[in-house]
XYZ file of C-alpha atoms in Angstrom:
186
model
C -21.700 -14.335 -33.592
C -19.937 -15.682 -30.539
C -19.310 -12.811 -27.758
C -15.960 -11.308 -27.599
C -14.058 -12.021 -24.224
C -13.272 -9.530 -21.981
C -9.807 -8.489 -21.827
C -7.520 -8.078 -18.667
C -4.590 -6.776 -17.157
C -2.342 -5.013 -19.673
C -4.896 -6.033 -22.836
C -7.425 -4.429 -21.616
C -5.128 -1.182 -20.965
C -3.614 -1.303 -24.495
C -7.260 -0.574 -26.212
C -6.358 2.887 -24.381
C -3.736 3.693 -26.564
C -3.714 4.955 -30.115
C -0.904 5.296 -32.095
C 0.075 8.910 -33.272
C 0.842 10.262 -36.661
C 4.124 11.073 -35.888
C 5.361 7.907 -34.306
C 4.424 6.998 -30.061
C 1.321 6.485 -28.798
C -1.117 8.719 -26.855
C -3.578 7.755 -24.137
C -6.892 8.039 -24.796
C -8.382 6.869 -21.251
C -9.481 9.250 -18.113
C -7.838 11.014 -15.404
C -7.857 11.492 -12.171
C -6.712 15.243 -10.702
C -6.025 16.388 -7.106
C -8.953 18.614 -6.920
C -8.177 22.699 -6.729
C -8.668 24.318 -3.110
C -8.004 21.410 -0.736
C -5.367 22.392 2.603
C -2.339 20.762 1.028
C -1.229 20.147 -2.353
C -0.782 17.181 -4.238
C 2.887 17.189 -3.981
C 2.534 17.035 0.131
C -0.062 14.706 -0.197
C 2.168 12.368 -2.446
C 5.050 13.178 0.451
C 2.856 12.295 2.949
C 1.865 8.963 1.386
C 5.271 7.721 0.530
C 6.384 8.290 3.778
C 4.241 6.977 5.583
C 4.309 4.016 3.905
C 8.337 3.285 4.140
C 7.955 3.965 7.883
C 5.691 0.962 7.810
C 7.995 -1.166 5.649
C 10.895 -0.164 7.866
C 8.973 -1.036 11.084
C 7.896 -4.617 9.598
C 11.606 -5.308 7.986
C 13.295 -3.893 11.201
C 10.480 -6.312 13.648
C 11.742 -8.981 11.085
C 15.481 -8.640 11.785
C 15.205 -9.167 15.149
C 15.662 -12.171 16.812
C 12.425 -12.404 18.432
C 11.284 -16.091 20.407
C 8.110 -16.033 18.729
C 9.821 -16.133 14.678
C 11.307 -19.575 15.571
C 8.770 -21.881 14.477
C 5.698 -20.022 15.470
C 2.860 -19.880 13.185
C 0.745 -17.999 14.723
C 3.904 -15.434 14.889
C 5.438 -16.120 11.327
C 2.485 -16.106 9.327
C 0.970 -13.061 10.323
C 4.555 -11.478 9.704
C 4.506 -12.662 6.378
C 0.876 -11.373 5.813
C 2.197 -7.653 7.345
C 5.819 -8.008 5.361
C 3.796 -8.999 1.589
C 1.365 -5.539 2.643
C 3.996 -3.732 3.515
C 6.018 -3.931 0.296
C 2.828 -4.121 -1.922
C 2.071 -0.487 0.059
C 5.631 0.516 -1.021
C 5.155 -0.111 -4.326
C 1.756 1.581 -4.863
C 3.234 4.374 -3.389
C 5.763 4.918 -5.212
C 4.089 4.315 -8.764
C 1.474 6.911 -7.586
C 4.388 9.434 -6.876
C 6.741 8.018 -10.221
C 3.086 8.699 -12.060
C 2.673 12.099 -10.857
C -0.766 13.859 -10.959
C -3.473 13.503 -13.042
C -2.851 9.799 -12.390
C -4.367 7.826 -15.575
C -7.328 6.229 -14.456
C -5.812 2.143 -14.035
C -2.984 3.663 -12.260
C -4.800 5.504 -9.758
C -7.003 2.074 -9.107
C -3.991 0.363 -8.634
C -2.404 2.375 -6.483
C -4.790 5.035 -4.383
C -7.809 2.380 -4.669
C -5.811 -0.165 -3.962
C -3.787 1.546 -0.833
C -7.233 1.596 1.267
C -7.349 -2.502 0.943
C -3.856 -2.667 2.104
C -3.656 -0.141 4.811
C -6.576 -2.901 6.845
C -4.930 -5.704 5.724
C -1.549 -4.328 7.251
C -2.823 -3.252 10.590
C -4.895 -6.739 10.872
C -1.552 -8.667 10.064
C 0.669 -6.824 12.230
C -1.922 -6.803 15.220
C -1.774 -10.396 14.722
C 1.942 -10.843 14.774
C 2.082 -8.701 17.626
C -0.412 -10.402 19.473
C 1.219 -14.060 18.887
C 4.789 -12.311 20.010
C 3.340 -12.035 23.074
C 1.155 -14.929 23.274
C 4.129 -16.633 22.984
C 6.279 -15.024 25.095
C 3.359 -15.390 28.083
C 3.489 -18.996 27.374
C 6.956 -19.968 26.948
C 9.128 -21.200 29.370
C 11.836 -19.838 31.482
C 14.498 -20.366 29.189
C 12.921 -19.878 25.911
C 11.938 -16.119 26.728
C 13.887 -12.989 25.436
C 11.799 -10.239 26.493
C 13.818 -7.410 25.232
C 13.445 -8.709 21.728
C 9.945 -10.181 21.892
C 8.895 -6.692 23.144
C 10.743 -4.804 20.460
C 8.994 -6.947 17.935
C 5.862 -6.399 18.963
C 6.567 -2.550 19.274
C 7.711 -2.600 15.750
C 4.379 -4.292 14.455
C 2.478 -1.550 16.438
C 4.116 1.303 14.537
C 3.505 -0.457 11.632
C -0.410 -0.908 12.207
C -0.251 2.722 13.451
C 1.567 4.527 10.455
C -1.358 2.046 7.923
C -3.973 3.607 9.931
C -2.457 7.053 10.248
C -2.428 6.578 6.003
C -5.987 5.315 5.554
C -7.296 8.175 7.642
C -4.836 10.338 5.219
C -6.466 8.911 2.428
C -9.575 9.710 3.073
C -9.267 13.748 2.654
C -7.956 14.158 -0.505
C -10.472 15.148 -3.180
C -10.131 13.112 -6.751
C -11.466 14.626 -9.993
C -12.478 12.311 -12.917
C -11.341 14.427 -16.250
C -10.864 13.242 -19.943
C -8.198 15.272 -20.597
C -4.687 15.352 -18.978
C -5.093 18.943 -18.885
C -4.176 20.326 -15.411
């Protein structure tokens, strides 16, 4: 007999569900627990995460509102940008399914959104190094006229505080303690 395919995405994650007797369905799949004894809970931790990931969205959509030289037809400005913008909002929204979720995370939630957040916290500070770096590669080589230094400067801030509040969550990331369980049993 031929070999079944493997399943993905959202097929894959409906073989974890059974149906009950009474109606609904109940997850059958793993957890993953904030581990007991660790210096803050998971509730701070989740705090922590969230928030440090909006200050990075603010910083990239607030470096992308201003009118910087470098964002007019730049693409060694505009496509970095757009690399730190698409991390910064995928960030956002791992974030905030982790803390809609709550803990014990089920086990494809917690890879999308903890695993995943390590990936994205590099990518972000790469990108926005970048963008900040062409902001003022630009700005040293533009001409007279063309430069706005206030602006150029602020952008480049902006993309620093975003690469600094990714970093400031990867190293965050790396001290909280996951448990593997099979029940959702706290």
């Amino acid at each position: 007999m031929a070999e079944q395919k493997k399943k993905k995405g959202r097929a894959a994650r409906a073989d974890l569900y059974v149906p009950q007797a009474g109606g609904g369905f109940r997850y059958i799949g793993k957890y993953y627990r904030f581990a007991e004894g660790q210096e803050l809970t998971a509730k701070k931790w989740t705090l922590i995460r969230t928030a440090l990931c909006v200050i990075t969205g603010l910083a990239v959509l607030g470096s992308g509102l201003l009118n910087s030289p470098g964002m007019h037809n730049t693409a060694y400005v505009i496509i970095p940008f757009m690399g730190s913008f698409i991390c910064a909002v995928a960030m956002i929204w791992a974030a905030g399914r982790a803390a809609y979720h709550g803990v014990p995370l089920k086990e494809y939630v917690f890879d999308a959104t903890v695993l995943r957040l390590k990936g994205l916290t590099i990518a972000q500070a790469v990108f926005s190094v970048l963008a900040a770096a062409g902001e003022m590669l630009f700005l040293f080589l533009s001409s007279e006229e063309e430069k706005r230094i206030a602006a150029a400067i602020s952008f480049a801030a902006l993309q620093l505080v975003a690469c600094a509040a990714a970093l400031i969550l990867r190293a965050f990331e790396k001290k909280p303690q996951w448990e593997k369980t099979d029940t959702n049993a706290q």
